[in-house]
PDB file of C-alpha atoms and ligand atoms in Angstrom:
ATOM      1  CA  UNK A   1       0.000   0.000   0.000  1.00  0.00           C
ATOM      2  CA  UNK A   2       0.831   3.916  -0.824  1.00  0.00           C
ATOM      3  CA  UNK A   3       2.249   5.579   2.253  1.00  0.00           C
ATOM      4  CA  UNK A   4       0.267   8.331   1.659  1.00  0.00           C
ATOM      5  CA  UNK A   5      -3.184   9.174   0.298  1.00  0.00           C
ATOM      6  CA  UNK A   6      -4.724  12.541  -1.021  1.00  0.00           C
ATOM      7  CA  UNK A   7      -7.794  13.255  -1.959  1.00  0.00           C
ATOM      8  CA  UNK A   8      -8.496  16.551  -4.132  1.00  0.00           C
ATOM      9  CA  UNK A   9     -11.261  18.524  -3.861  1.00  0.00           C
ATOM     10  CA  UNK A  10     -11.673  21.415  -6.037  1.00  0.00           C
ATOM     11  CA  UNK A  11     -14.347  24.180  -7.113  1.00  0.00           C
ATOM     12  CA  UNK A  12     -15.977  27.526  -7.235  1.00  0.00           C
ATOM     13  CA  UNK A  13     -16.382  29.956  -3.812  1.00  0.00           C
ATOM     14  CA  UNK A  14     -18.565  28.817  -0.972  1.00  0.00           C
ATOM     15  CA  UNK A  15     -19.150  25.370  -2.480  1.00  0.00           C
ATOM     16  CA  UNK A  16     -18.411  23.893   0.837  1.00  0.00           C
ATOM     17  CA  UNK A  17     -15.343  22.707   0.662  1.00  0.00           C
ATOM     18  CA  UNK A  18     -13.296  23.614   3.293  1.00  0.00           C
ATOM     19  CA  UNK A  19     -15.658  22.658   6.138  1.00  0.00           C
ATOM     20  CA  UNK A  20     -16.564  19.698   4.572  1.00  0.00           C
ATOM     21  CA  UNK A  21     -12.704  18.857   3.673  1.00  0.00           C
ATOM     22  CA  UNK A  22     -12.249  19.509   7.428  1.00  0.00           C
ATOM     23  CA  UNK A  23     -14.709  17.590   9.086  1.00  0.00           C
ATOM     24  CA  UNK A  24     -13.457  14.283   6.388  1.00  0.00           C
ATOM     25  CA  UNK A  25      -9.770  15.347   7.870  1.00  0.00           C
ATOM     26  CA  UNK A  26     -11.094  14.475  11.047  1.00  0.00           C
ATOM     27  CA  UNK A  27     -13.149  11.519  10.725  1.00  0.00           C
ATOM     28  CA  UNK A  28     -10.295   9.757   8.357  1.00  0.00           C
ATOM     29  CA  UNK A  29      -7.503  10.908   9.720  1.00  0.00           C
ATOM     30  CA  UNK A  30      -5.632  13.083   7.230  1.00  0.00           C
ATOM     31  CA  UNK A  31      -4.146  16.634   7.044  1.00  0.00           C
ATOM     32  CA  UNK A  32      -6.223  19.411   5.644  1.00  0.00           C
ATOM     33  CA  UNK A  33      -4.668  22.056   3.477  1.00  0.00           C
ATOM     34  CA  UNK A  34      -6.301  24.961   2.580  1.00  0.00           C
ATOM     35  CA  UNK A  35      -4.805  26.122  -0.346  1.00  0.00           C
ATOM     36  CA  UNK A  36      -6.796  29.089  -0.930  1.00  0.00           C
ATOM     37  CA  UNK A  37      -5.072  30.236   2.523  1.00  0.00           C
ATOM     38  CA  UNK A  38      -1.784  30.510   0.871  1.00  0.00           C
ATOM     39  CA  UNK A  39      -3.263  32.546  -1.909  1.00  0.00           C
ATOM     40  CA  UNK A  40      -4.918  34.820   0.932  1.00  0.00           C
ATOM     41  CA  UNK A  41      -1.702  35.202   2.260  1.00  0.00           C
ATOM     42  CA  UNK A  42       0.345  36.745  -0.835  1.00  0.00           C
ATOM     43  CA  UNK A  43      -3.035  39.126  -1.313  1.00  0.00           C
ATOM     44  CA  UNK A  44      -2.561  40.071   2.437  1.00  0.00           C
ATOM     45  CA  UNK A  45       1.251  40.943   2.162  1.00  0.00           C
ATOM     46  CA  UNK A  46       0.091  42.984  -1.597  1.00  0.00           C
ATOM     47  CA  UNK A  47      -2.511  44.787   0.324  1.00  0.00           C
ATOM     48  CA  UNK A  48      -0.417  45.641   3.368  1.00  0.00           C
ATOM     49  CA  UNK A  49       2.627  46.755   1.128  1.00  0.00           C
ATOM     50  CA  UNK A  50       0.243  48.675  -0.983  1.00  0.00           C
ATOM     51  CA  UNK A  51       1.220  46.888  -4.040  1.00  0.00           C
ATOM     52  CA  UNK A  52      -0.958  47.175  -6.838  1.00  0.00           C
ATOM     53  CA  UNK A  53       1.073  46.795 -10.420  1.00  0.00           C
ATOM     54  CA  UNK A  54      -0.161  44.082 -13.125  1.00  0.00           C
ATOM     55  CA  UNK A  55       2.994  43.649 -14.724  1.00  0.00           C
ATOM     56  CA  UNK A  56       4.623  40.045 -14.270  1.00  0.00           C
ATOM     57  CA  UNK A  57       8.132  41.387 -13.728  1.00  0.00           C
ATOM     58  CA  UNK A  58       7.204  43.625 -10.845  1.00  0.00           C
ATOM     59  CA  UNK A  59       4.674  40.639  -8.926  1.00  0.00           C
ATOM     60  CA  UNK A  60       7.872  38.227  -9.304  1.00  0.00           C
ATOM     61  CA  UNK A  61       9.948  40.863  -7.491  1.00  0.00           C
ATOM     62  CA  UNK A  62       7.374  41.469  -4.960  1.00  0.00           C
ATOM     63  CA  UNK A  63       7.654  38.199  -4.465  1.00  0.00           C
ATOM     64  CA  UNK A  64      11.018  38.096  -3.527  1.00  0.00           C
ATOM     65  CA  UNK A  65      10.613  40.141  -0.709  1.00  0.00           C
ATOM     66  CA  UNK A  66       8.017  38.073   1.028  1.00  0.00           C
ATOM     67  CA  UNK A  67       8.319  35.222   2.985  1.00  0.00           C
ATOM     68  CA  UNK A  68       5.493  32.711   2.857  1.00  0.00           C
ATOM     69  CA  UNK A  69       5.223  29.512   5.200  1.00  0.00           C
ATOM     70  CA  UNK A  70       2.728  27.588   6.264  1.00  0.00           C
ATOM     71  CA  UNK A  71       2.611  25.464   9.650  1.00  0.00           C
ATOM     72  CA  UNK A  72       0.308  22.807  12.338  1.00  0.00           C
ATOM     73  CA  UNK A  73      -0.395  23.005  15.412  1.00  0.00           C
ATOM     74  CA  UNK A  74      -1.226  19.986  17.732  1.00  0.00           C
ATOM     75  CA  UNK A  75      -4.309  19.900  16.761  1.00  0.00           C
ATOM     76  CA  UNK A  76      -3.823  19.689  12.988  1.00  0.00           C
ATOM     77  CA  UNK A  77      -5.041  23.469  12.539  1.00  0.00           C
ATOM     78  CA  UNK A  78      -3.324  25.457   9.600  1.00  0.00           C
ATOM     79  CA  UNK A  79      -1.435  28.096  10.438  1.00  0.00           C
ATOM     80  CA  UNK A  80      -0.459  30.787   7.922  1.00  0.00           C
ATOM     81  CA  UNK A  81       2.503  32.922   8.000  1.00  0.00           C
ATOM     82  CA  UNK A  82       3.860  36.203   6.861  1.00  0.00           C
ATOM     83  CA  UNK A  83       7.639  35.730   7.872  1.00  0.00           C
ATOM     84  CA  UNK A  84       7.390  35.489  11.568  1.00  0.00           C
ATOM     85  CA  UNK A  85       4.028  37.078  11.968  1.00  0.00           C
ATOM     86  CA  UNK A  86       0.739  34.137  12.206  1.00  0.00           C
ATOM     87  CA  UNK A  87      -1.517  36.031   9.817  1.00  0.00           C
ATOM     88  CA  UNK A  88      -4.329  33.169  10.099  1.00  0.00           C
ATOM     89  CA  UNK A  89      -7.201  35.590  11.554  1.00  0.00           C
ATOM     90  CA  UNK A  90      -6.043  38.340   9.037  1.00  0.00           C
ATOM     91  CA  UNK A  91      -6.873  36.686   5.985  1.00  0.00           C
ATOM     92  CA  UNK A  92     -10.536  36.475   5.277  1.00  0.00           C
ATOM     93  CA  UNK A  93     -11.827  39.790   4.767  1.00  0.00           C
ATOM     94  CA  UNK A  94     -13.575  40.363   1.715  1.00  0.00           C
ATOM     95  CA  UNK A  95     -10.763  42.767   0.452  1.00  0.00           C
ATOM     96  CA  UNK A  96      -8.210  39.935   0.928  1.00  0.00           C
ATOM     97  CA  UNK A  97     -11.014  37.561  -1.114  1.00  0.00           C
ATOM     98  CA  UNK A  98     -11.019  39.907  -4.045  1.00  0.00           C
ATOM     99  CA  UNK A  99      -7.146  40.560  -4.155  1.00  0.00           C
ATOM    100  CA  UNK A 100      -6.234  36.904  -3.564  1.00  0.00           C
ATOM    101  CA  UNK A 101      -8.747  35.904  -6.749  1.00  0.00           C
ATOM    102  CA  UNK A 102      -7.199  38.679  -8.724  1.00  0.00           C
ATOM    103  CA  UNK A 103      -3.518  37.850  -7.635  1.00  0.00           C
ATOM    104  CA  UNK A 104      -4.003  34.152  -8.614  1.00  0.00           C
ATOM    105  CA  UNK A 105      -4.430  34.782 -12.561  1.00  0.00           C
ATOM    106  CA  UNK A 106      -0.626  35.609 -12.447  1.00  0.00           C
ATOM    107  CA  UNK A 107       1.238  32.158 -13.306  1.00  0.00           C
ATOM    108  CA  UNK A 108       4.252  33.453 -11.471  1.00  0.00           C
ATOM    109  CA  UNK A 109       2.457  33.569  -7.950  1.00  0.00           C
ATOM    110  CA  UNK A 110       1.005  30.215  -8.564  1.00  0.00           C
ATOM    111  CA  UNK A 111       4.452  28.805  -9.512  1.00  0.00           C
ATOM    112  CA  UNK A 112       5.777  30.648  -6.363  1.00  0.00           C
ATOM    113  CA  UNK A 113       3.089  28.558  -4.362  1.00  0.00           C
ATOM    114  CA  UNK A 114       3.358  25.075  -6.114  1.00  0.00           C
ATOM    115  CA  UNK A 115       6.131  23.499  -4.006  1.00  0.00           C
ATOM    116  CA  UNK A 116       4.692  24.151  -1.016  1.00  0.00           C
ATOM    117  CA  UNK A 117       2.065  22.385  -2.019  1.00  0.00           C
ATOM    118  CA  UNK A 118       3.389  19.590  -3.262  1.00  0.00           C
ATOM    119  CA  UNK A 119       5.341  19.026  -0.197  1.00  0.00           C
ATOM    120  CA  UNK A 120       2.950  19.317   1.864  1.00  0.00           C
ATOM    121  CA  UNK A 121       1.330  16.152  -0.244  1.00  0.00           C
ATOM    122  CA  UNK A 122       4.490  14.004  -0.157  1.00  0.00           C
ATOM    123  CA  UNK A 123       5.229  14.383   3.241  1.00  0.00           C
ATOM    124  CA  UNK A 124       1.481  14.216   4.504  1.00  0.00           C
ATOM    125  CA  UNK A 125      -1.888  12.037   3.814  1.00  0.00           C
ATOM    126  CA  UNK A 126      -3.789  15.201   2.384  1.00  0.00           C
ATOM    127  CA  UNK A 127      -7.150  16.392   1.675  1.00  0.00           C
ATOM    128  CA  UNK A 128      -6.517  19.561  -0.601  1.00  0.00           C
ATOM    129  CA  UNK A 129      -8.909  22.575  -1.368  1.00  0.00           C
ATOM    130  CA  UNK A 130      -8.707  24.688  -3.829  1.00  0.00           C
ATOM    131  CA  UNK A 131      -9.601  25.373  -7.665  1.00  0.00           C
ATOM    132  CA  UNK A 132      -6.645  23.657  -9.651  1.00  0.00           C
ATOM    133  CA  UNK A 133      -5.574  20.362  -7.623  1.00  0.00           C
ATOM    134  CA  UNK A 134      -7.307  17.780  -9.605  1.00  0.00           C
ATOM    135  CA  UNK A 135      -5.654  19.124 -12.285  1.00  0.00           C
ATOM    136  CA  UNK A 136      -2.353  21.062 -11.813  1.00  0.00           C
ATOM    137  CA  UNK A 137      -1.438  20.586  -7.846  1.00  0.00           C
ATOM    138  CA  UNK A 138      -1.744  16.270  -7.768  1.00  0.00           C
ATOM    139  CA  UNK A 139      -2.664  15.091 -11.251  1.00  0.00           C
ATOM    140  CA  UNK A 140      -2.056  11.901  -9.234  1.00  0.00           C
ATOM    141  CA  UNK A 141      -3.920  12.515  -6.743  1.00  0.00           C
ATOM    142  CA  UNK A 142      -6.096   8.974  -5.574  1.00  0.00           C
ATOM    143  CA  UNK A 143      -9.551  10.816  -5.148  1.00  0.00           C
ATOM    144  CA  UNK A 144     -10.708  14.126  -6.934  1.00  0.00           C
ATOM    145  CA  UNK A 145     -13.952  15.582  -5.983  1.00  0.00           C
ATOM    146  CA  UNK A 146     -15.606  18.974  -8.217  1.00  0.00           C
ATOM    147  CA  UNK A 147     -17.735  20.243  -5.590  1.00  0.00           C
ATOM    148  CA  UNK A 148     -20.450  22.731  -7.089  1.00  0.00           C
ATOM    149  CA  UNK A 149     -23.068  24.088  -5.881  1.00  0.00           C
ATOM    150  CA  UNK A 150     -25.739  26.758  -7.832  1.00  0.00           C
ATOM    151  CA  UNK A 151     -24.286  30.531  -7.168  1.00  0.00           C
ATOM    152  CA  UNK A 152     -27.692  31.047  -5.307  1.00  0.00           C
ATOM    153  CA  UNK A 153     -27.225  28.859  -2.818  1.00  0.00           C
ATOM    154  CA  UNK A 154     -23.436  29.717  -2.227  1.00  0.00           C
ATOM    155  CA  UNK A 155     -24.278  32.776  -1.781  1.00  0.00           C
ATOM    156  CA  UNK A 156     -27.330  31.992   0.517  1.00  0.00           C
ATOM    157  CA  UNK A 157     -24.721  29.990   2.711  1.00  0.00           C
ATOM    158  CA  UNK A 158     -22.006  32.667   2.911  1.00  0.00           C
ATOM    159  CA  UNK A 159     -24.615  35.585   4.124  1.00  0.00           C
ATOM    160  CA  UNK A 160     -25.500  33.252   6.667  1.00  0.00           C
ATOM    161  CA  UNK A 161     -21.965  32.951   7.452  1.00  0.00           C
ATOM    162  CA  UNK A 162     -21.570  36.885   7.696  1.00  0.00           C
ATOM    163  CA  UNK A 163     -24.447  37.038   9.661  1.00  0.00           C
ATOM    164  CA  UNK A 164     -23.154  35.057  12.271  1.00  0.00           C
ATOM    165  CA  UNK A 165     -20.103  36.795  12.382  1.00  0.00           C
ATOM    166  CA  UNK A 166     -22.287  39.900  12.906  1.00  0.00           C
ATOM    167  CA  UNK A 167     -21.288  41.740   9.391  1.00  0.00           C
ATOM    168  CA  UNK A 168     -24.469  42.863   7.163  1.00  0.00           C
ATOM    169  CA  UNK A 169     -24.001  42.852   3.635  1.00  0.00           C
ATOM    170  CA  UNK A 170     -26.881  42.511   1.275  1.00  0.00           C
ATOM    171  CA  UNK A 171     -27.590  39.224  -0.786  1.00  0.00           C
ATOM    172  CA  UNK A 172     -27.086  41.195  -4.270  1.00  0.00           C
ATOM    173  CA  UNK A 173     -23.837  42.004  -2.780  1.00  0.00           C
ATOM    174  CA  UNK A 174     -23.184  38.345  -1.996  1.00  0.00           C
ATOM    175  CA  UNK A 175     -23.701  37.262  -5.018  1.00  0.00           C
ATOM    176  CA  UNK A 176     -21.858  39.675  -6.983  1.00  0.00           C
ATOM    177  CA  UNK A 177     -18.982  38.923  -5.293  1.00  0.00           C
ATOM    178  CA  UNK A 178     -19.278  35.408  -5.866  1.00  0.00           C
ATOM    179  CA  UNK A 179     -20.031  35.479  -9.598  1.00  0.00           C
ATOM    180  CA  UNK A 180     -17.070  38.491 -10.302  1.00  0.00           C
ATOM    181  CA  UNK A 181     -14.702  35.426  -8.386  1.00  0.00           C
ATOM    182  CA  UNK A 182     -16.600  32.277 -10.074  1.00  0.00           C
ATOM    183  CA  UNK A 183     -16.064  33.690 -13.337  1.00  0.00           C
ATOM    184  CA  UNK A 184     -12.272  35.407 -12.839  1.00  0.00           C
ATOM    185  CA  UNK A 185     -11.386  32.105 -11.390  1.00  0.00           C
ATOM    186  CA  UNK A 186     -12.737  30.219 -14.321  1.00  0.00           C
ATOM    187  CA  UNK A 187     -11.643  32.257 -16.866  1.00  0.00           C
ATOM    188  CA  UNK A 188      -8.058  32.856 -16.060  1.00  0.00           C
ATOM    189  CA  UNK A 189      -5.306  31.427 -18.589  1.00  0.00           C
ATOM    190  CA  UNK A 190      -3.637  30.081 -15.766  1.00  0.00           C
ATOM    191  CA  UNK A 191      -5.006  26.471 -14.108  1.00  0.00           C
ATOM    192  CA  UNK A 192      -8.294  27.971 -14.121  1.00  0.00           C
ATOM    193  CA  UNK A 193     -10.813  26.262 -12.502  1.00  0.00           C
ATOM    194  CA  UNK A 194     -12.598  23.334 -13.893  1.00  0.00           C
ATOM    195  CA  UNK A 195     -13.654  20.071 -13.470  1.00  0.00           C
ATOM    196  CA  UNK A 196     -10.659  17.237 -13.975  1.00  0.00           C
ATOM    197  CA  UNK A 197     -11.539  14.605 -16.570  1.00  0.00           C
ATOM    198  CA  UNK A 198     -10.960  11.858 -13.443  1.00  0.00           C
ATOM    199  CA  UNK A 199     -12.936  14.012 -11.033  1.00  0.00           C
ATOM    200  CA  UNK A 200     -16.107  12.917  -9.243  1.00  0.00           C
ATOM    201  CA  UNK A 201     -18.598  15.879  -9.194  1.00  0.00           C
ATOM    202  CA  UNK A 202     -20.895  16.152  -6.590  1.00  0.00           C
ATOM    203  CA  UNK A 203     -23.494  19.248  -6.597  1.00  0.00           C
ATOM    204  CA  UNK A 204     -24.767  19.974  -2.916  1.00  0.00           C
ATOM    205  CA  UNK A 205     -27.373  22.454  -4.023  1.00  0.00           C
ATOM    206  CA  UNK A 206     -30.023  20.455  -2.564  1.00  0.00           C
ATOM    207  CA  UNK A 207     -28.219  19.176   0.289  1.00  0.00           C
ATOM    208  CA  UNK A 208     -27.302  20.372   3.831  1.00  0.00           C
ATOM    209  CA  UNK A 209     -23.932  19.736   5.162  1.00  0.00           C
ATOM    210  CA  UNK A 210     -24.656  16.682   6.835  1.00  0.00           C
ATOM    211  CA  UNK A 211     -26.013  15.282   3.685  1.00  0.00           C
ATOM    212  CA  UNK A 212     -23.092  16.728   1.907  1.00  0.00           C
ATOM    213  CA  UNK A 213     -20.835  14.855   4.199  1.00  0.00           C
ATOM    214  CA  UNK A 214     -22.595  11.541   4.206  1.00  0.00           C
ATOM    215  CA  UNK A 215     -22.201  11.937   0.111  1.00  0.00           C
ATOM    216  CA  UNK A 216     -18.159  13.106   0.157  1.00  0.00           C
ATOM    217  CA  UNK A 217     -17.610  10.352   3.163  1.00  0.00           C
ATOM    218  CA  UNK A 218     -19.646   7.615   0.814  1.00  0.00           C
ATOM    219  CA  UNK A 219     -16.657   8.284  -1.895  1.00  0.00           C
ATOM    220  CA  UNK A 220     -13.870   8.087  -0.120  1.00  0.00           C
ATOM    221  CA  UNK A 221     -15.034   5.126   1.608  1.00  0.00           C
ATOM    222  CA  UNK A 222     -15.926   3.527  -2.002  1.00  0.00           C
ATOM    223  CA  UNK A 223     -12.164   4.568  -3.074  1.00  0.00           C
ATOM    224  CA  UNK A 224     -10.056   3.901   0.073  1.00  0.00           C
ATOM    225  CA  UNK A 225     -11.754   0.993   1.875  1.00  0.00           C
ATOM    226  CA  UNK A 226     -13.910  -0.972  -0.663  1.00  0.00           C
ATOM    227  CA  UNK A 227     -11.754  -0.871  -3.722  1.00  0.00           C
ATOM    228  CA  UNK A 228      -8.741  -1.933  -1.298  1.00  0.00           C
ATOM    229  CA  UNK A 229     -11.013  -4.339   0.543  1.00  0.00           C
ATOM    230  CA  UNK A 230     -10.065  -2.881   3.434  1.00  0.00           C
ATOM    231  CA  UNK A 231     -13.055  -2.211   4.706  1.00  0.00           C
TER     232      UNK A 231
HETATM  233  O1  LIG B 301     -10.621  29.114  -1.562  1.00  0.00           O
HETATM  234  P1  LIG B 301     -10.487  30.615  -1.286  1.00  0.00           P
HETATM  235  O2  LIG B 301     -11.747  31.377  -1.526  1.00  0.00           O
HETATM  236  O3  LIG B 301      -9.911  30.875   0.070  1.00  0.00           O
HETATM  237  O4  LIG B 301      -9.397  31.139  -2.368  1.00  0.00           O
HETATM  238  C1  LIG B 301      -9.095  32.495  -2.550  1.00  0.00           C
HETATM  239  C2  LIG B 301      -8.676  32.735  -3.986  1.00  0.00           C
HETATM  240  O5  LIG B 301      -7.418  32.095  -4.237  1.00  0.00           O
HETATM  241  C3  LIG B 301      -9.624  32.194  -5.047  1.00  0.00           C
HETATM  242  O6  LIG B 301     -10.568  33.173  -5.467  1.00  0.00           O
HETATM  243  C4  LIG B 301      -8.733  31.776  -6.178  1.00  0.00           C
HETATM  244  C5  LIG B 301      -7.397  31.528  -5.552  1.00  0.00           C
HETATM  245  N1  LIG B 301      -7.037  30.114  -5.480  1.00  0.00           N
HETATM  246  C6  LIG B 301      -6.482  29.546  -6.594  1.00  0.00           C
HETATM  247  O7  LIG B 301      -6.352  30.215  -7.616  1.00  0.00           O
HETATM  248  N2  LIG B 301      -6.053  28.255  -6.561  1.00  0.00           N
HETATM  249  C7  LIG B 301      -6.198  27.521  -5.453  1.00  0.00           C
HETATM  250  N3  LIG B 301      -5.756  26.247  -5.444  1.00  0.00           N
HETATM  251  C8  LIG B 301      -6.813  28.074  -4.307  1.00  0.00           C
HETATM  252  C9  LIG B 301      -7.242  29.377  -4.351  1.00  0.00           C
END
């Protein structure tokens, strides 16, 4: 048997897939990785440094003057860093969203990114978010999920999430922000987003998360345990 397994699961904003990747981390025992995180993490040092160019050249020299790292804690919780500095809680405003989508068209951040990544796969049993690991990050990878989920109910699920966190934004709002990153994400010349040919789709428009987690759990038991009959 492979030392270690990952499992891919890619699509569009607010499909889902980081909660449900972490609660299947849990259950089966692997290491999450958020990769959007990482992604978050270049916006945050762009934003902070006030760096705004387009050009190619000048992103790969901002790029040298940042130090990116990503680390664990005991309990198996991603930490992201900014040279010394944990920027974890400093990473999901809705500015950060917008720069980190915009930041992630340029090949020469996502090449910057890509061994980290990897790593992270070879040296861990992964479950990996994000919009291009089917099909750039782990080609190989043993199980690739699409995740999708109608732009509606995404953004149904995300004011919800704002809500709780007590921010009020309106639902038009919602879902223009979702659509302007669904379709920059999708459209990009650079591992855009889309479905790999080997990749399971599973749309959980109609579902809730536990349903959506019964459905994810159903395939990776199908892949890891009844295919290897070691269920
Ligand atoms: O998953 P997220 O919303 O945290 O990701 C933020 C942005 O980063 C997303 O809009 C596109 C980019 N991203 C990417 O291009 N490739 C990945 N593997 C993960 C994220």
């Amino acid at each position: 048997m492979k030392k270690t397994i990952s499992i891919a699961i890619d699509g569009p904003s607010g499909a889902g897939k980081s909660s449900l990747a972490k609660r299947c981390a849990a259950v089966f025992g692997l290491q999450y990785v958020d990769t959007g995180a990482i992604y978050r993490t270049v916006a945050l040092a762009a934003i902070r440094a006030g760096f705004r160019s387009a050009d190619p050249e000048e992103v790969s020299a901002f790029l040298r003057t940042i130090e990116v790292s990503i680390q664990y804690d005991s309990e198996g919780m991603q930490h992201m860093f900014l040279g010394d500095e944990d920027v974890t809680g400093q990473i999901r405003s809705p500015e950060v969203s917008v720069r980190a989508s915009d930041l992630s068209s340029f090949p020469v951040v996502r090449e910057y990114l890509m061994d980290m990544q990897r790593d992270l796969a070879k040296s861990h049993s992964v479950i990996m978010d994000g919009r291009d690991i089917g099909t750039v990050v782990l080609p190989n990878a043993d199980l690739k999920i699409f995740l999708t989920a109608s732009v509606e109910e995404r953004a149904k699920r995300r004011m919800l999430e704002l809500q709780a966190k007590g921010e009020t934004v309106s639902f038009d709002e919602v879902v223009k922000s979702i659509s302007y990153r669904d379709r920059q994400d999708s459209e990009r010349a650079a591992a855009p987003l889309k479905k790999a040919d080997d990749a399971i789709e599973l749309d959980t428009s109609s579902l809730n998360f536990d349903e959506s987690f019964a459905a994810l759990s159903q395939l990776i038991l199908d892949r890891f345990y009844v295919e290897n009959g070691e269920g």
